[in-house]
XYZ file of C-alpha atoms in Angstrom:
687
model
C -88.427 135.292 44.026
C -88.221 137.714 46.985
C -86.430 141.016 47.615
C -82.892 140.391 48.903
C -82.629 136.909 47.281
C -79.428 136.155 45.389
C -79.109 134.598 41.931
C -75.916 132.654 41.253
C -74.311 134.428 44.223
C -73.826 137.510 42.020
C -77.184 139.259 41.488
C -79.218 140.595 44.431
C -82.937 141.034 43.755
C -84.250 144.538 44.528
C -87.874 144.279 43.293
C -90.183 142.820 40.633
C -90.642 145.199 37.711
C -92.832 143.132 35.339
C -94.260 139.765 34.266
C -94.493 138.202 30.815
C -95.781 135.068 29.190
C -92.571 133.082 29.729
C -90.669 134.980 32.415
C -90.756 137.376 35.382
C -88.566 140.485 35.264
C -86.660 141.847 38.325
C -84.529 144.856 39.063
C -81.287 143.573 40.637
C -77.757 144.685 41.562
C -74.699 143.117 39.959
C -72.456 142.753 42.982
C -69.283 142.332 40.937
C -69.638 145.252 38.527
C -71.681 147.274 40.979
C -74.485 148.303 38.596
C -78.238 147.889 38.333
C -79.410 145.262 35.884
C -82.740 143.738 34.749
C -83.022 139.986 35.140
C -85.574 137.888 33.259
C -86.240 134.612 35.127
C -88.137 131.606 33.732
C -91.581 131.342 35.227
C -92.107 128.576 37.780
C -95.012 127.053 35.815
C -92.684 126.607 32.800
C -89.569 125.426 34.605
C -90.206 121.713 34.038
C -91.331 122.087 30.418
C -88.457 121.052 28.087
C -89.963 122.879 25.096
C -90.186 126.203 26.972
C -86.710 125.773 28.417
C -85.471 125.258 24.855
C -87.302 128.404 23.736
C -85.851 130.376 26.621
C -82.333 129.306 25.701
C -83.011 130.214 22.072
C -84.123 133.642 23.212
C -80.850 134.163 25.046
C -78.741 133.121 22.107
C -80.691 135.321 19.719
C -80.404 138.483 21.821
C -76.633 138.090 22.335
C -76.195 138.525 18.543
C -77.868 141.979 18.603
C -75.435 144.828 19.281
C -77.140 148.140 18.525
C -77.668 151.399 20.448
C -81.469 151.082 20.081
C -81.724 147.461 21.340
C -81.442 146.522 25.016
C -78.137 144.581 25.365
C -77.821 141.185 27.087
C -74.979 140.848 29.643
C -75.257 137.302 30.944
C -77.206 134.033 30.652
C -77.312 131.250 33.237
C -79.176 128.780 35.437
C -79.597 128.850 39.211
C -82.576 126.555 39.901
C -84.303 128.634 37.253
C -83.037 129.872 33.880
C -82.289 133.594 33.655
C -81.070 136.389 31.356
C -79.283 139.472 32.603
C -79.909 142.679 30.578
C -79.179 146.360 30.881
C -81.622 148.129 33.175
C -83.264 151.015 31.325
C -84.394 153.673 33.764
C -87.284 155.501 32.151
C -90.694 155.009 30.577
C -91.993 152.587 28.019
C -93.459 154.167 24.888
C -97.068 153.414 26.032
C -96.458 155.412 29.179
C -94.648 158.148 27.228
C -97.598 158.583 24.841
C -100.089 158.834 27.727
C -97.867 161.364 29.539
C -96.609 163.522 26.660
C -99.479 163.505 24.121
C -99.845 165.499 21.947
C -96.236 164.845 20.860
C -94.643 167.376 18.470
C -94.260 165.945 14.940
C -90.452 166.280 14.979
C -90.287 164.389 18.282
C -92.531 161.572 16.862
C -90.184 161.322 13.917
C -87.121 161.251 16.141
C -88.499 158.446 18.330
C -89.808 156.366 15.424
C -86.550 156.870 13.511
C -84.641 155.291 16.405
C -87.145 152.397 16.601
C -86.782 151.805 12.856
C -82.985 151.877 13.135
C -83.013 149.130 15.772
C -85.532 146.997 13.837
C -83.628 147.504 10.602
C -80.460 146.211 12.333
C -82.229 143.149 13.731
C -83.730 142.365 10.297
C -80.211 142.557 8.793
C -79.263 139.770 11.239
C -82.231 137.665 10.068
C -84.237 138.269 13.273
C -87.898 139.279 13.190
C -89.369 140.728 16.382
C -92.974 139.480 15.879
C -94.196 141.323 18.990
C -93.508 145.013 18.446
C -95.692 147.279 20.594
C -95.198 150.371 22.750
C -94.734 148.282 25.852
C -91.581 146.726 24.361
C -90.057 150.111 23.424
C -88.278 151.833 26.314
C -87.023 155.422 26.578
C -84.262 156.240 29.083
C -83.831 159.537 30.909
C -82.157 161.075 27.796
C -85.089 159.817 25.647
C -82.877 157.362 23.816
C -85.046 154.547 22.411
C -84.216 150.933 23.267
C -86.244 147.933 22.035
C -86.551 144.840 24.222
C -87.922 141.256 23.933
C -86.386 140.426 20.543
C -85.465 137.049 22.045
C -89.045 136.205 23.061
C -90.090 136.618 19.447
C -87.458 134.210 18.249
C -88.262 131.710 20.997
C -91.898 131.351 19.867
C -93.310 128.431 17.962
C -94.580 129.073 14.459
C -98.162 129.825 15.519
C -97.154 131.991 18.493
C -99.714 130.382 20.847
C -98.962 129.972 24.587
C -100.306 127.308 26.828
C -103.265 129.549 27.688
C -104.093 129.864 24.024
C -103.314 133.574 24.142
C -101.573 135.253 21.251
C -98.175 136.360 22.587
C -98.264 140.135 23.095
C -101.093 142.508 22.383
C -103.393 141.641 19.529
C -103.891 145.390 18.936
C -100.506 145.554 17.118
C -100.241 142.218 15.197
C -100.400 142.078 11.444
C -103.292 140.501 9.470
C -101.139 137.530 8.528
C -100.251 136.939 12.164
C -103.922 137.149 13.162
C -104.660 134.468 10.569
C -101.901 132.228 11.873
C -99.549 132.633 8.902
C -95.739 132.829 9.188
C -94.419 136.253 10.220
C -92.004 138.166 8.004
C -90.108 141.435 7.970
C -93.288 143.095 6.730
C -95.168 141.900 9.789
C -92.912 144.037 11.921
C -93.438 146.982 9.555
C -97.231 146.610 10.001
C -96.805 146.761 13.792
C -94.609 149.834 13.466
C -97.340 151.486 11.434
C -99.864 150.812 14.243
C -97.362 152.219 16.823
C -96.897 155.359 14.683
C -100.737 155.717 14.449
C -100.899 155.629 18.287
C -98.119 158.196 18.696
C -99.993 160.568 16.432
C -103.478 160.007 17.956
C -103.010 158.503 21.448
C -105.441 155.707 20.300
C -105.020 152.280 18.699
C -106.861 151.950 15.391
C -108.563 148.657 16.298
C -110.000 147.794 19.652
C -112.709 145.548 21.051
C -113.921 143.385 23.884
C -112.130 140.189 22.812
C -108.933 139.229 21.042
C -110.864 137.593 18.217
C -112.921 140.713 17.482
C -109.752 142.836 17.392
C -107.911 140.282 15.179
C -110.829 140.261 12.683
C -110.648 144.037 12.388
C -106.933 143.860 11.383
C -107.759 142.185 8.069
C -111.386 143.237 7.499
C -111.466 146.943 8.375
C -109.582 149.898 6.872
C -107.432 151.855 9.294
C -109.200 155.039 10.489
C -107.988 158.414 9.123
C -105.577 160.193 11.428
C -107.061 163.519 10.254
C -110.118 162.777 12.450
C -107.798 163.067 15.462
C -105.571 165.842 14.162
C -106.924 167.928 11.217
C -103.524 169.710 10.907
C -101.499 166.498 10.495
C -99.243 166.668 7.413
C -100.557 164.319 4.715
C -97.077 162.976 4.069
C -96.916 161.726 7.684
C -100.332 160.064 7.495
C -99.298 158.425 4.188
C -96.509 156.588 5.986
C -99.048 155.053 8.388
C -101.347 154.084 5.452
C -98.566 152.378 3.534
C -97.036 150.589 6.558
C -100.448 149.168 7.570
C -101.573 147.891 4.167
C -103.489 144.604 4.519
C -101.464 142.975 1.760
C -97.739 142.728 2.761
C -96.792 143.374 -0.828
C -98.094 146.909 -0.590
C -96.163 147.808 2.609
C -92.629 149.162 2.809
C -90.150 146.496 1.758
C -87.738 147.302 4.581
C -87.541 149.264 7.800
C -84.832 151.381 6.084
C -87.265 152.357 3.331
C -89.884 153.376 5.873
C -87.278 155.319 7.888
C -86.075 157.217 4.791
C -89.689 158.198 3.916
C -90.331 159.253 7.501
C -87.204 161.513 7.650
C -88.419 163.570 4.687
C -92.112 163.794 5.623
C -91.903 167.407 6.999
C -89.983 168.865 4.100
C -91.595 171.801 2.376
C -91.669 170.050 -0.995
C -93.969 167.361 0.479
C -96.460 169.816 2.034
C -98.935 169.430 -0.856
C -98.655 165.627 -1.094
C -101.809 163.764 -2.056
C -103.288 161.028 0.189
C -101.711 157.672 -0.480
C -104.077 155.099 -2.055
C -103.247 151.438 -1.630
C -103.334 149.653 -4.985
C -106.275 147.268 -5.439
C -105.354 144.248 -7.562
C -107.976 142.497 -9.662
C -107.677 139.137 -7.945
C -108.229 140.788 -4.553
C -111.653 142.030 -5.634
C -112.951 138.418 -5.850
C -110.950 137.041 -2.937
C -112.801 135.899 0.216
C -110.654 136.154 3.304
C -110.924 133.244 5.715
C -109.361 133.277 9.187
C -107.840 130.247 10.676
C -109.736 129.407 13.884
C -108.045 130.201 17.201
C -108.970 127.119 19.121
C -109.244 126.815 22.861
C -106.554 125.170 24.895
C -107.753 121.882 26.306
C -104.516 120.299 27.396
C -104.809 121.662 30.952
C -108.339 122.460 32.095
C -106.938 123.803 35.412
C -105.401 126.827 33.672
C -107.194 130.195 34.150
C -109.396 131.466 31.337
C -107.195 134.586 30.973
C -103.414 134.791 31.380
C -101.425 138.052 31.536
C -98.496 138.522 29.207
C -97.950 142.105 30.159
C -96.418 143.708 33.191
C -98.868 145.245 35.659
C -100.757 148.229 34.224
C -100.300 147.238 30.621
C -102.635 145.522 28.130
C -104.195 142.300 29.338
C -103.735 139.004 27.535
C -106.029 137.756 24.807
C -109.003 135.889 26.209
C -109.353 132.170 25.775
C -111.778 131.240 23.097
C -114.087 128.471 24.318
C -115.087 125.692 22.001
C -118.707 125.917 20.840
C -120.744 123.020 22.231
C -121.799 120.573 19.500
C -125.353 119.144 19.270
C -125.715 115.554 20.632
C -125.292 112.732 18.104
C -127.627 109.750 18.264
C -125.694 106.567 18.993
C -125.511 103.925 16.280
C -126.315 100.349 17.443
C -123.236 98.159 17.560
C -123.172 95.299 15.203
C -120.496 92.606 15.570
C -118.189 92.419 12.582
C -118.522 89.286 10.571
C -115.581 87.001 10.605
C -113.591 87.270 7.375
C -111.336 84.818 5.756
C -107.544 85.417 6.073
C -105.845 87.325 3.244
C -103.563 85.353 0.942
C -99.841 85.788 1.654
C -99.146 87.458 -1.641
C -101.580 90.229 -0.822
C -99.728 90.884 2.425
C -96.346 90.859 0.562
C -97.675 93.285 -2.029
C -98.888 95.659 0.645
C -95.453 95.566 2.302
C -93.750 96.386 -0.982
C -96.100 99.314 -1.597
C -95.547 100.580 1.957
C -91.775 100.496 1.636
C -91.955 102.223 -1.695
C -94.107 104.974 -0.240
C -91.655 105.473 2.609
C -88.648 105.632 0.251
C -90.525 108.069 -2.021
C -91.415 110.318 0.897
C -87.914 110.428 2.235
C -86.255 111.061 -1.150
C -88.818 113.671 -2.149
C -88.174 115.919 0.877
C -86.283 119.142 -0.001
C -82.648 119.224 0.923
C -81.279 121.637 3.524
C -78.982 124.302 2.037
C -76.705 126.788 3.786
C -76.998 130.246 2.249
C -73.671 131.291 0.652
C -72.028 134.665 1.124
C -72.893 136.694 -1.987
C -72.084 140.127 -0.537
C -70.058 142.240 -2.927
C -71.333 140.303 -5.980
C -73.350 142.004 -8.694
C -77.071 141.254 -8.751
C -76.664 138.928 -11.717
C -73.775 137.013 -10.090
C -75.738 136.601 -6.864
C -78.877 135.413 -8.663
C -76.901 132.820 -10.638
C -75.178 131.606 -7.480
C -78.398 131.199 -5.469
C -80.436 129.697 -8.328
C -77.606 127.262 -8.885
C -78.291 125.916 -5.383
C -81.968 125.484 -6.233
C -82.992 128.560 -4.202
C -85.653 131.013 -5.342
C -85.073 134.748 -5.520
C -87.545 136.846 -3.540
C -87.768 140.631 -3.566
C -84.714 142.634 -4.645
C -84.473 145.951 -2.880
C -82.015 148.870 -3.032
C -80.519 150.486 0.061
C -77.772 153.068 0.656
C -74.401 151.648 1.629
C -70.966 153.114 2.489
C -69.282 149.706 2.320
C -70.397 148.474 -1.136
C -70.351 150.153 -4.540
C -73.580 150.831 -6.416
C -75.044 147.601 -7.855
C -73.275 145.248 -5.408
C -75.107 142.963 -2.953
C -75.021 144.309 0.594
C -76.826 141.463 2.375
C -79.416 138.698 2.099
C -82.451 137.742 4.145
C -82.162 135.172 5.629
C -78.595 136.073 6.388
C -75.425 134.318 5.220
C -74.862 130.761 6.583
C -78.536 130.364 7.580
C -79.945 126.912 6.818
C -82.995 126.800 4.570
C -84.846 124.253 2.448
C -84.548 123.915 -1.275
C -86.710 126.378 -3.229
C -86.766 128.769 -0.275
C -87.095 132.454 -1.113
C -83.952 134.565 -0.568
C -84.299 138.344 -0.463
C -81.458 140.369 -1.946
C -80.438 143.917 -0.958
C -78.468 145.894 -3.543
C -76.318 148.948 -2.836
C -77.656 152.195 -4.307
C -74.341 153.812 -3.397
C -73.681 156.118 -0.524
C -76.640 158.033 0.784
C -76.902 161.550 -0.593
C -77.647 164.300 1.918
C -79.312 167.695 1.153
C -77.074 170.596 2.080
C -78.823 172.698 4.761
C -79.408 176.462 4.535
C -76.802 177.901 6.826
C -76.927 181.659 6.039
C -77.525 183.659 9.171
C -76.667 180.787 11.517
C -74.002 180.886 14.231
C -70.749 179.441 12.826
C -69.991 177.285 15.887
C -73.379 175.558 15.783
C -73.243 175.140 11.978
C -69.757 173.773 12.008
C -70.707 171.123 14.630
C -73.842 170.141 12.658
C -71.912 169.737 9.420
C -69.081 167.782 11.076
C -71.590 165.409 12.657
C -73.064 164.692 9.247
C -69.595 164.107 7.751
C -68.907 167.294 5.822
C -65.517 168.991 5.726
C -65.919 172.648 6.687
C -63.678 175.567 5.661
C -64.219 179.170 6.696
C -63.212 182.694 5.506
C -63.918 185.984 7.184
C -65.543 189.056 5.653
C -66.700 192.380 7.162
C -70.441 192.888 7.036
C -72.880 195.561 8.159
C -75.841 193.204 7.661
C -74.705 190.186 9.757
C -73.394 190.164 13.336
C -69.877 188.930 13.966
C -69.776 185.106 13.905
C -72.850 184.758 11.657
C -72.630 183.024 8.253
C -72.895 185.384 5.331
C -72.852 182.856 2.479
C -72.062 179.241 1.514
C -70.475 177.855 -1.613
C -73.051 175.039 -2.111
C -76.705 175.970 -2.603
C -79.139 174.757 0.088
C -80.997 171.590 -0.904
C -78.366 170.288 -3.254
C -77.840 166.576 -2.544
C -74.217 165.528 -2.107
C -72.043 162.860 -0.467
C -70.954 164.356 2.884
C -67.805 162.315 3.078
C -66.587 163.717 -0.261
C -67.814 167.315 0.107
C -66.119 170.439 1.487
C -68.406 173.329 2.329
C -66.832 176.847 2.343
C -68.603 179.234 4.712
C -68.103 182.999 4.625
C -68.371 184.324 8.185
C -69.002 187.867 9.271
C -66.153 189.559 11.101
C -68.480 192.439 12.050
C -68.707 196.013 10.839
C -66.063 197.069 8.187
C -62.966 198.676 9.747
C -61.918 202.293 8.999
C -58.862 204.473 9.738
C -59.372 206.860 12.664
C -58.999 210.500 11.658
C -56.464 212.889 13.129
C -58.706 214.953 15.356
C -56.132 217.687 16.042
C -57.675 221.131 15.739
C -61.251 219.636 16.049
C -63.710 221.377 18.302
C -65.850 219.524 20.843
C -68.846 219.549 18.492
C -66.670 218.388 15.595
C -65.539 215.388 17.638
C -69.111 214.510 18.580
C -70.318 214.784 14.996
C -67.464 212.528 13.764
C -68.094 209.961 16.479
C -71.832 209.875 15.641
C -71.092 209.430 11.961
C -68.798 206.468 12.591
C -70.806 204.857 15.389
C -68.005 205.371 17.954
C -68.490 205.655 21.710
C -66.724 208.873 22.690
C -65.307 209.881 26.053
C -64.394 213.566 26.384
C -62.093 214.951 29.112
C -60.915 218.557 29.615
C -57.549 220.026 30.552
C -55.781 223.381 30.507
C -53.177 223.898 27.813
C -50.775 226.869 27.452
C -50.928 227.116 23.665
C -54.044 225.286 22.325
C -57.151 227.462 22.552
C -60.133 226.457 24.631
C -62.534 224.037 22.994
C -59.907 222.433 20.685
C -58.655 218.838 20.856
C -55.356 218.461 22.694
C -54.967 214.682 22.228
C -56.839 211.530 21.213
C -56.719 207.797 21.949
C -56.355 205.629 19.872
C -53.930 207.473 17.648
C -54.881 208.693 14.162
C -54.744 205.896 11.562
C -55.797 203.120 13.972
C -58.274 200.610 12.492
C -61.627 200.904 14.289
C -65.168 199.568 13.823
C -68.550 200.864 14.849
C -69.032 200.409 18.571
C -65.345 200.961 19.479
C -64.281 203.562 22.041
C -62.685 206.922 21.348
C -61.183 209.210 24.040
C -60.248 212.868 23.473
C -58.922 215.653 25.677
C -60.331 219.149 25.008
C -58.376 222.230 25.907
C -59.650 224.681 28.512
C -57.087 227.229 27.273
C -54.293 228.666 29.333
C -54.833 228.463 33.061
C -55.839 231.993 34.268
C -54.289 233.694 37.288
C -56.987 235.578 39.115
C -56.392 239.325 39.441
C -57.242 240.928 42.777
C -57.824 244.317 41.169
C -60.512 243.155 38.782
C -63.277 240.686 39.217
C -64.751 241.132 35.733
C -62.948 239.618 32.711
C -61.828 241.970 30.030
C -63.805 241.939 26.775
C -60.807 240.387 24.969
C -61.002 237.429 27.331
C -64.528 236.537 26.317
C -64.318 233.536 24.094
C -65.664 234.261 20.688
C -67.745 231.715 18.757
C -65.522 229.906 16.282
C -66.393 227.937 13.223
C -64.541 224.646 12.557
C -64.000 224.208 8.712
C -62.858 220.749 7.686
C -60.511 220.422 4.685
C -59.843 217.095 2.904
C -56.933 216.861 0.457
C -55.541 213.911 -1.450
C -51.770 214.188 -1.836
C -50.367 212.183 -4.788
C -47.166 210.230 -4.239
C -44.273 210.765 -6.668
C -41.636 207.979 -6.814
C -38.113 209.300 -6.203
C -35.197 206.934 -6.911
C -32.181 207.242 -4.639
C -28.744 205.736 -5.161
C -27.008 203.743 -2.393
C -23.479 202.342 -2.570
C -21.986 199.436 -0.621
C -18.743 200.599 0.984
C -17.654 197.021 1.800
C -17.313 196.078 -1.843
C -14.106 196.515 -3.853
C -16.232 197.537 -6.783
C -19.193 199.387 -5.379
C -22.499 198.369 -6.779
C -25.153 200.981 -7.198
C -28.517 200.025 -5.602
C -31.644 201.961 -6.341
C -34.698 202.271 -4.015
C -37.810 204.438 -3.796
C -37.741 207.245 -1.252
C -40.796 208.629 0.559
C -42.207 212.119 -0.130
C -41.882 214.697 2.666
C -45.147 216.585 3.169
C -45.817 219.765 5.181
C -49.175 221.386 5.845
C -49.411 225.065 6.764
C -52.650 226.735 7.936
C -53.641 230.266 8.833
C -56.582 230.612 11.201
C -57.235 232.171 14.612
C -54.660 229.853 16.157
C -51.970 229.406 13.482
C -50.105 231.357 10.797
C -48.252 230.268 7.646
C -44.824 230.722 9.151
C -44.819 227.414 11.000
C -45.804 223.957 9.649
C -49.044 222.724 11.168
C -48.242 219.053 10.324
C -45.227 217.263 8.848
C -45.119 213.657 7.710
C -43.982 211.362 4.847
C -45.957 209.329 2.367
C -45.171 206.303 0.164
C -48.474 206.184 -1.654
C -51.331 208.526 -2.535
C -52.691 209.728 0.802
C -55.853 211.604 1.848
C -55.548 213.890 4.858
C -58.159 215.903 6.744
C -57.608 218.938 9.008
C -59.650 221.746 10.522
C -59.304 225.514 10.456
C -60.827 227.445 13.335
C -62.314 230.705 11.949
C -64.529 233.500 13.126
C -67.757 234.032 11.199
C -66.961 235.622 7.799
C -63.155 235.294 8.399
C -60.974 233.850 5.560
C -58.414 231.182 6.396
C -55.609 229.741 4.251
C -53.954 226.362 3.869
C -50.854 225.351 1.933
C -49.634 221.797 0.989
C -45.918 221.424 0.346
C -44.413 218.167 -1.053
C -40.620 217.726 -1.170
C -40.158 221.500 -0.923
C -42.600 222.383 -3.704
C -45.991 223.976 -3.097
C -48.516 221.436 -4.297
C -51.695 223.344 -3.399
C -52.715 226.606 -1.682
C -56.328 227.626 -1.094
C -58.504 229.758 1.130
C -61.475 228.796 3.316
C -64.173 231.191 4.561
C -65.589 230.768 8.017
């Protein structure tokens, strides 16, 4: 197929992007939807083979059932001289290329990628579909590093022994499970083994088993122990290596039961509580000590001697196909002289009749003894006991029973079966049951010190409900979390949990002092004490002495926090008119050094009840209410005397006030506090 060629009048070929055992893959443009797509077209050498056409159609049907963000979706299936499948075009690298380019990959990134792979495989398994050919070449990463698995359909389209016409194992033998290498039927755990090998390669950049021929590699899969990853990376967490060890166990019974179980183990592998984990040791059962493993022979293809001795199932630049295994020549056998058979007498008719009866009986026995085909019933939502009774009542055997988290089914109820509901199986077939362990618990993260916006988004994504309350704090910046109502690490159901976060509103607020009568130095000292940014301006004033505050902004009593701005105007004194007769100032005009003495007084509030009458009423009703206290402050210093009130105000509660007296060194000043006409306090202050 050439560049510019059209398929079905809709898809225009751009270029070839890969070749496989059954099909060629092209980048094309969908002229109707105006988008790039990948098209898998049946190879020419398979086009006239009805078996392969059937497999190709089965592949298409299988892939259309898979709808998951980590599986490449199929858009269209058709025939235009050749059979084809139209899929989403993934612009990026395959995992093999990613490993070669990015190694060493950070542990958290390895976990993120493998978690996505396991999620896609878990979904396919829930649909009763086993991949059978998982390898880095079939795992794609787009530009956003989202993982997408391809070629699920090829796995379904294979025959039981997975042998192509070239006698090559489909896919790379470096990733197949021991049971696949021996020619046994693949299972969910075969995919898990392949995932373990892929994880090994992500952590080491190497495959655990390699060799010059497919047979030598296949033998290693069930004869050799997997190498220790610590030889490649001495700092690798043991919990992470343990996942590889368990996933690649030779005996499928010792592997993870499901991709979900492996994914759950993977997601917790870097937690602090697993940092001292011991190395996982695969159980050795007694019968395995005496067992001799025999491999089924991988025989050479002889149907078509014109075929090449090697045949590529990978796209260019990837692993080459498994080599053909030639039959070993047998030693010549001496011919036996032919002797004519002696003529025998004809058999009596009753012997022939008896043989016919026996033959018919054997045929009837064979037909009636074959197991019946049974359609798996829907047992979802049943208890384990109910499901077992239902399946055993149909003469089906119960395989492994596994627990898995579920949001749709209560604890103890069946979530799914494998094979899936409505699948056709033979009598006595094993059915795997998956039982709900309830909704998945999630450990509450430690959020103290984090930014509230980021933490809120993280919690909402998980499913938590978030509530917030503000609190002033000198320790945490504004917008940082001070505390949380649920301890970090506690496992809860996100959908049923509300987390209350206490968020810093910044430094505690305080009431700005009245800076009247403060000197410049007094203002600077106060601003430094409170962490305020002060701006000082100067101006002449006819009555306020030089060096004393004329005004301030904000006003006294305003709520401020450290870092806020304060502006004050300092008096330059009365504006002087220059005298022509004298250039030197008189001694009295020389500003003397003054001492600013701060006084702090708490004035108690006394409740006074006042009577009010309503004039509009025929019978006036007397209403009582509390009245404020009138307060006057008198001071005597260099600038004031006791004849005039320095400050006048009202209070409705106990109130603390501060004021300054400007005194010469050794001079005595006086202050007087009057409340509602009565002298509350009178004292002296020495400068």
